[in-house]
Coordinates of C-alpha atoms and ligand atoms in Angstrom, one line a residue:
M1 CA 77.6 96.3 135.9
Q2 CA 78.1 93.9 133.0
R3 CA 80.2 91.0 133.8
L4 CA 81.5 88.4 131.4
K5 CA 83.4 85.3 132.3
V6 CA 86.2 84.0 130.2
N7 CA 86.2 80.3 130.9
L8 CA 89.8 78.9 130.9
G9 CA 89.7 76.5 133.8
E10 CA 92.0 77.6 136.5
R11 CA 92.9 80.7 134.4
S12 CA 89.3 81.9 134.2
Y13 CA 88.6 85.5 134.8
F14 CA 85.9 88.2 134.6
I15 CA 85.7 91.1 132.3
N16 CA 84.0 93.9 134.2
I17 CA 82.3 96.7 132.2
E18 CA 80.6 99.7 133.7
A19 CA 80.7 103.5 133.5
G20 CA 82.5 104.8 136.5
I21 CA 84.0 101.4 137.5
L22 CA 87.5 102.9 137.9
E23 CA 86.4 104.1 141.3
R24 CA 86.0 100.4 142.3
T25 CA 89.3 99.2 141.0
G26 CA 90.5 98.3 144.5
E27 CA 87.6 96.1 145.5
I28 CA 87.6 94.3 142.2
I29 CA 91.3 93.4 142.5
K30 CA 90.7 92.4 146.1
E31 CA 88.4 89.7 144.8
I32 CA 91.2 87.9 143.0
N33 CA 94.3 88.8 145.0
S34 CA 95.0 88.6 148.7
G35 CA 98.4 90.3 148.5
K36 CA 99.2 93.8 149.7
Q37 CA 100.9 95.4 146.7
V38 CA 99.8 96.8 143.3
F39 CA 102.4 97.9 140.8
L40 CA 100.6 100.2 138.5
V41 CA 102.1 100.6 135.0
S42 CA 100.9 103.5 132.9
N43 CA 102.1 106.4 130.7
P44 CA 102.4 110.2 131.0
T45 CA 99.3 110.7 128.9
V46 CA 96.8 108.4 130.7
F47 CA 98.0 108.6 134.3
P48 CA 97.2 112.3 134.8
L49 CA 93.7 111.6 133.5
Y50 CA 92.8 108.5 135.5
G51 CA 95.7 107.6 137.8
E52 CA 94.4 109.3 140.9
K53 CA 91.0 107.7 140.7
V54 CA 92.6 104.3 140.3
T55 CA 95.3 104.8 143.0
D56 CA 92.7 106.2 145.5
S57 CA 90.5 103.2 145.0
L58 CA 93.4 100.8 145.4
K59 CA 94.5 102.5 148.7
R60 CA 90.9 102.4 150.0
A61 CA 91.0 98.7 149.5
G62 CA 94.1 98.4 151.5
F63 CA 96.8 98.1 148.8
N64 CA 100.2 99.7 148.8
V65 CA 100.5 101.3 145.4
E66 CA 103.7 101.8 143.4
T67 CA 103.7 103.3 139.9
A68 CA 106.0 103.3 136.9
F69 CA 105.6 104.9 133.5
M70 CA 106.7 104.0 130.1
P71 CA 106.9 106.7 127.5
D72 CA 103.8 107.1 125.3
G73 CA 104.1 105.4 121.9
E74 CA 104.3 102.1 120.0
R75 CA 108.1 102.5 119.5
Y76 CA 108.6 102.3 123.2
K77 CA 107.0 98.8 123.4
N78 CA 110.4 97.2 123.5
L79 CA 112.7 95.2 125.7
H80 CA 114.6 98.2 126.9
E81 CA 111.5 99.9 128.3
A82 CA 110.3 96.6 129.7
M83 CA 113.7 96.3 131.5
K84 CA 113.2 99.7 133.1
I85 CA 109.8 98.7 134.4
L86 CA 111.4 95.4 135.7
D87 CA 114.1 97.5 137.4
K88 CA 111.3 99.4 139.2
A89 CA 109.6 96.2 140.2
V90 CA 112.8 95.0 141.8
E91 CA 113.4 98.3 143.5
F92 CA 109.9 98.2 145.0
N93 CA 110.5 94.6 146.2
L94 CA 107.5 93.4 144.3
E95 CA 106.6 89.9 145.6
R96 CA 105.1 86.8 144.0
S97 CA 101.8 87.8 145.6
S98 CA 101.8 91.3 144.1
V99 CA 99.7 92.5 141.2
V100 CA 100.9 94.2 138.1
A101 CA 98.2 96.4 136.7
A102 CA 98.2 98.1 133.3
L103 CA 96.4 101.4 133.0
G104 CA 96.4 102.6 129.4
G105 CA 95.9 101.4 125.9
G106 CA 97.2 98.3 124.2
V107 CA 100.8 99.4 124.3
V108 CA 100.9 99.8 128.0
G109 CA 98.8 96.6 128.4
D110 CA 101.1 94.5 126.2
L111 CA 104.3 95.7 127.9
A112 CA 103.0 95.6 131.5
G113 CA 101.6 92.1 130.7
F114 CA 104.9 91.0 129.4
V115 CA 106.6 92.2 132.6
A116 CA 103.9 90.4 134.7
A117 CA 104.6 87.2 132.8
I118 CA 108.3 87.1 133.4
Y119 CA 108.8 88.8 136.8
Q120 CA 109.5 86.0 139.2
R121 CA 108.1 83.6 136.5
G122 CA 104.8 85.3 136.6
V123 CA 102.7 87.4 138.9
D124 CA 99.0 88.4 138.9
F125 CA 98.2 90.7 136.0
V126 CA 95.2 93.1 135.8
Q127 CA 94.2 95.0 132.7
I128 CA 92.6 98.4 133.0
P129 CA 92.3 99.3 129.3
T130 CA 91.5 102.9 128.3
T131 CA 91.3 102.9 124.5
L132 CA 88.5 101.3 122.5
L133 CA 91.0 99.0 120.8
S134 CA 92.4 97.7 124.1
Q135 CA 88.9 97.4 125.6
V136 CA 87.6 95.2 122.8
D137 CA 90.7 93.4 121.9
S138 CA 94.1 93.5 123.5
S139 CA 93.1 93.3 127.1
V140 CA 91.3 90.0 126.6
G141 CA 93.0 86.8 125.6
G142 CA 96.4 86.9 127.3
K143 CA 98.7 87.7 124.5
V144 CA 101.5 89.9 125.9
A145 CA 104.6 91.1 124.0
V146 CA 107.1 93.7 123.1
N147 CA 108.4 94.5 119.7
H148 CA 111.8 93.6 118.2
P149 CA 113.5 95.7 115.5
Q150 CA 112.8 92.7 113.1
G151 CA 109.1 92.4 113.9
K152 CA 106.1 93.5 115.9
N153 CA 105.3 91.4 119.0
L154 CA 108.2 89.0 118.4
I155 CA 109.2 88.7 122.0
G156 CA 106.2 87.7 124.1
S157 CA 104.2 85.1 126.0
F158 CA 100.7 84.0 126.9
H159 CA 99.8 85.4 130.3
Q160 CA 96.1 85.7 131.0
P161 CA 94.9 88.6 133.1
R162 CA 93.3 87.7 136.5
T163 CA 90.6 90.4 135.8
V164 CA 89.8 93.1 133.3
I165 CA 88.3 96.4 134.4
I166 CA 86.7 98.4 131.6
D167 CA 85.4 101.9 132.2
P168 CA 83.8 103.2 129.0
I169 CA 83.9 106.8 130.4
T170 CA 87.6 106.8 129.6
L171 CA 86.7 106.9 125.9
N172 CA 85.5 110.5 126.4
T173 CA 89.1 111.8 126.5
L174 CA 90.3 109.6 123.6
E175 CA 91.2 111.2 120.3
E176 CA 88.7 110.6 117.5
K177 CA 91.3 108.7 115.4
E178 CA 92.0 106.3 118.3
Y179 CA 88.3 105.6 118.8
K180 CA 88.0 104.9 115.0
N181 CA 91.0 102.5 115.3
G182 CA 89.0 100.5 117.8
L183 CA 85.9 100.4 115.6
G184 CA 88.0 98.5 113.0
E185 CA 88.3 95.6 115.4
V186 CA 84.7 95.9 116.5
V187 CA 83.5 95.4 112.9
K188 CA 85.9 92.5 112.6
Y189 CA 84.0 90.6 115.3
G190 CA 80.7 90.9 113.4
L191 CA 82.4 89.8 110.2
I192 CA 84.1 86.7 111.5
Y193 CA 81.6 85.4 114.0
D194 CA 78.2 87.1 114.4
A195 CA 76.0 88.3 111.5
E196 CA 73.5 89.6 114.0
F197 CA 76.1 91.8 115.6
F198 CA 77.1 93.0 112.1
N199 CA 73.4 94.0 111.6
F200 CA 73.5 95.8 114.9
L201 CA 76.5 97.8 113.8
E202 CA 74.8 98.8 110.6
E203 CA 71.6 99.9 112.4
N204 CA 73.4 101.8 115.1
A205 CA 76.2 103.3 113.0
N206 CA 75.2 106.9 113.9
A207 CA 74.9 106.2 117.6
I208 CA 78.3 104.5 117.6
K209 CA 79.9 107.4 115.8
N210 CA 78.4 109.8 118.4
K211 CA 79.6 107.6 121.2
E212 CA 76.2 107.2 122.7
P213 CA 76.9 105.6 126.1
D214 CA 74.5 102.6 126.0
V215 CA 75.6 101.7 122.5
V216 CA 79.3 102.0 123.4
V217 CA 78.8 99.6 126.3
E218 CA 76.9 97.2 124.0
I219 CA 79.7 97.1 121.4
I220 CA 82.4 96.6 124.0
Y221 CA 80.4 93.9 125.7
R222 CA 79.5 92.0 122.5
S223 CA 83.1 92.3 121.1
C224 CA 84.5 91.0 124.4
A225 CA 82.0 88.2 124.4
I226 CA 83.0 87.1 120.9
K227 CA 86.7 87.3 121.6
S228 CA 86.2 85.3 124.8
I229 CA 84.4 82.5 123.0
I230 CA 87.1 82.3 120.5
V231 CA 89.9 82.4 123.1
E232 CA 88.1 79.7 125.2
K233 CA 88.1 77.4 122.2
D234 CA 91.7 78.0 121.2
E235 CA 93.7 79.8 123.9
K236 CA 97.1 79.5 122.1
E237 CA 96.1 80.0 118.5
A238 CA 96.4 76.5 117.2
G239 CA 93.2 76.8 115.1
I240 CA 90.1 79.0 115.3
R241 CA 91.8 81.9 117.1
A242 CA 93.6 82.7 113.8
L243 CA 90.2 84.0 112.6
L244 CA 90.9 87.1 114.7
N245 CA 93.6 87.9 112.1
L246 CA 91.1 88.8 109.4
G247 CA 92.6 91.7 107.4
H248 CA 95.7 91.6 109.6
T249 CA 98.2 90.1 107.1
F250 CA 97.4 92.8 104.6
G251 CA 97.2 95.4 107.4
H252 CA 100.5 94.5 109.0
A253 CA 102.2 94.7 105.7
L254 CA 100.9 98.3 105.3
E255 CA 101.9 99.2 108.9
K256 CA 105.4 97.7 108.3
L257 CA 106.0 99.4 105.0
T258 CA 105.1 102.8 106.5
D259 CA 107.2 102.2 109.7
Y260 CA 104.1 102.1 111.9
E261 CA 103.9 105.8 111.7
V262 CA 101.3 106.6 109.0
Y263 CA 98.4 104.3 109.7
G264 CA 96.9 103.3 113.1
H265 CA 96.5 99.6 113.6
G266 CA 92.7 99.7 113.2
E267 CA 93.0 101.9 110.1
A268 CA 95.4 99.4 108.4
L269 CA 93.1 96.7 109.5
V270 CA 90.1 98.2 107.7
M271 CA 92.1 98.7 104.5
G272 CA 93.4 95.1 104.9
T273 CA 90.0 93.7 105.4
V274 CA 88.7 95.4 102.3
A275 CA 91.6 93.8 100.3
A276 CA 90.7 90.4 101.9
A277 CA 87.0 91.0 100.9
F278 CA 87.9 91.7 97.3
L279 CA 90.0 88.5 97.3
A280 CA 87.1 86.5 98.8
R281 CA 84.7 87.9 96.2
D282 CA 87.2 87.0 93.4
K283 CA 87.5 83.5 94.8
K284 CA 83.7 83.3 95.0
H285 CA 83.6 82.8 98.8
I286 CA 81.3 85.9 99.0
G287 CA 79.3 87.7 96.3
D288 CA 79.2 91.4 95.2
A289 CA 76.4 92.1 97.7
E290 CA 78.5 91.1 100.7
L291 CA 81.5 93.0 99.5
V292 CA 79.5 96.1 99.1
R293 CA 77.9 95.6 102.6
I294 CA 81.3 95.4 104.2
I295 CA 82.6 98.5 102.6
N296 CA 79.3 100.4 103.2
L297 CA 79.5 99.6 106.9
Y298 CA 83.0 101.1 107.1
K299 CA 81.7 104.1 105.2
K300 CA 78.7 104.5 107.6
L301 CA 81.1 104.4 110.6
D302 CA 83.3 106.9 108.8
I303 CA 86.3 104.6 108.9
Y304 CA 86.6 103.6 105.3
K305 CA 89.7 104.5 103.3
P306 CA 90.9 103.0 100.0
F307 CA 94.0 100.9 100.2
P308 CA 97.0 103.2 99.7
L309 CA 98.8 103.4 96.4
I310 CA 101.8 101.4 97.4
D311 CA 103.2 99.0 94.8
P312 CA 101.2 95.8 95.3
E313 CA 104.3 93.7 94.7
Q314 CA 105.9 95.4 97.7
V315 CA 102.8 94.8 99.8
Y316 CA 102.9 91.1 98.8
S317 CA 106.6 90.8 99.8
A318 CA 105.9 92.4 103.2
M319 CA 103.0 90.0 103.7
L320 CA 105.3 87.1 103.2
N321 CA 107.4 88.3 106.2
D322 CA 104.3 88.1 108.4
K323 CA 104.1 85.3 111.1
K324 CA 101.2 83.7 109.2
V325 CA 103.3 82.1 106.5
M326 CA 103.5 78.3 106.5
K327 CA 105.8 76.5 104.1
G328 CA 106.1 79.6 101.9
R329 CA 102.4 79.9 101.3
L330 CA 100.3 82.7 102.8
R331 CA 97.6 81.6 105.1
L332 CA 94.8 84.1 104.9
V333 CA 91.6 84.6 106.7
L334 CA 88.8 85.5 104.2
P335 CA 85.1 86.2 104.7
N336 CA 82.9 83.4 103.7
S337 CA 79.7 85.3 104.4
I338 CA 78.8 88.1 106.8
G339 CA 79.4 86.4 110.2
S340 CA 81.8 83.7 109.1
C341 CA 85.3 83.4 107.7
L342 CA 87.6 80.6 106.5
I343 CA 91.3 80.2 106.7
T344 CA 92.9 79.3 103.3
D345 CA 96.3 79.0 101.7
E346 CA 94.8 78.7 98.3
A347 CA 95.2 82.2 97.0
D348 CA 98.2 82.7 94.8
K349 CA 100.4 85.7 94.3
I350 CA 98.6 87.0 91.2
E351 CA 95.2 86.8 92.9
I352 CA 96.4 88.6 96.0
I353 CA 98.0 91.3 93.9
N354 CA 94.9 91.7 91.9
A355 CA 92.8 92.0 95.1
I356 CA 95.1 94.8 96.3
K357 CA 94.7 96.7 93.1
K358 CA 91.0 96.4 93.3
A359 CA 91.1 97.6 97.0
Q360 CA 93.1 100.6 95.8
Q361 CA 90.4 101.5 93.3
G362 CA 87.6 100.9 95.7
I363 CA 84.0 100.7 94.6
Ligands
NAD1 N1 97.7 91.6 123.0 C1 96.8 91.5 122.0 O1 96.0 90.6 121.9 C2 96.7 92.7 121.1 C3 95.6 92.8 120.3 C4 95.5 94.0 119.5 C5 96.5 95.0 119.6 N2 97.5 94.8 120.5 C6 98.5 95.9 120.6 O2 97.9 97.1 121.1 C7 98.7 98.2 120.7 C8 97.8 99.3 120.2 O3 97.0 99.7 121.3 P1 96.1 101.0 121.3 O4 95.5 101.2 119.9 O5 95.3 101.1 122.5 O6 97.3 102.1 121.2 P2 98.0 102.9 122.4 O7 98.2 102.1 123.6 O8 99.2 103.5 121.8 O9 97.0 104.1 122.7 C9 96.7 105.1 121.7 C10 97.0 106.5 122.3 O10 95.9 106.9 123.2 C11 96.4 107.3 124.4 N3 95.4 107.0 125.4 C12 95.0 105.8 125.9 N4 93.9 105.9 126.6 C13 93.5 107.2 126.6 C14 92.4 107.9 127.1 N5 91.4 107.3 127.8 N6 92.3 109.2 126.8 C15 93.2 109.9 126.1 N7 94.3 109.2 125.5 C16 94.4 107.9 125.8 C17 97.7 106.6 124.6 O11 98.5 107.2 125.5 C18 98.2 106.7 123.1 O12 98.8 107.9 122.9 C19 99.7 97.7 119.7 O13 100.9 97.6 120.2 C20 99.2 96.3 119.3 O14 100.2 95.4 119.0 C21 97.6 93.7 121.2
ZN2 ZN1 94.2 93.9 115.5

């Protein structure tokens, strides 16, 4: 088993990664919680695939298990569905010593984590992520939230998990497009923090595309390691954690303009990062060679798509509505080289719009 520690003082926890680890869910949770009850939150897509394995393991470890489902889909990550899960928690007499465990992708993880953060002012939370995106990103770092009609993740909190249990075997049932969504975030880690990891992704692009088990474990492990380092340095996003938003301000604008229904988050992220890379090249933070390398890696992984032909003025306006605006100026994360990024508010509207136009044309 690969085990990574996220060092956050008394909120420290392990990320446990291993093929087949779901069978040991119960014993791993036993390590961090001495209560009797696990409240397993999932959805009707994931539970039939892995629910029994997890539930059996929890029971073998001596836990009482109660389950609740939210419907499958981003649009259900809202207060109304969270309330229904809270109603179940009350109905089951969940106690302060109980565990809320999320079995599913980032949507289930974010909503169940939000419930865990507010039920009786916070109970132990365990992440059992089953999409690549949730394994490399949303299950680590403690951001939990639901959406509001006015914005994504507007209602939320920081509530670190007590442990994270990642079984890469779950990716075998994941749709191809969801796997690719996660790859967008994996590339991001190389780009913002680790040139050597970026090289690794270039060299192993085919193995990654073919989901070769060893390589999949490696990309999950290294992505979680980078995210952990960043979260350890800046748990509540006062500084360096903002680097994780590379490509996201452009990407969120695209997601919002298409009502979150056309592009997956990772897909929008790739298109957004390409726009950010054009802007960085125009501002001379990187050269043509780096820009081409970034786009080529996306192409090798088969996740490249040119920026959609939406009016760049409209994209810019949507970007201004993002949470990352300070005093009316956009704060953007831009690549500075392969493996490092900077945060700047020095790009003006015309430069941003030009970068979008170039990303629409591609290279
Ligand atoms: N908290 C954070 O730090 C953070 C970071 C990034 C993203 N997020 C959030 O994560 C969410 C996106 O997460 P996601 O991409 O995992 O989407 P998702 O949770 O909607 O999962 C995608 C689809 O795959 C299905 N699925 C999950 N696991 C499966 C499996 N093993 N086999 C077959 N199908 C499976 C799901 O039911 C769903 O239909 C967004 O709401 C986003 O805001 C949060
Ligand atoms: Zn993201």
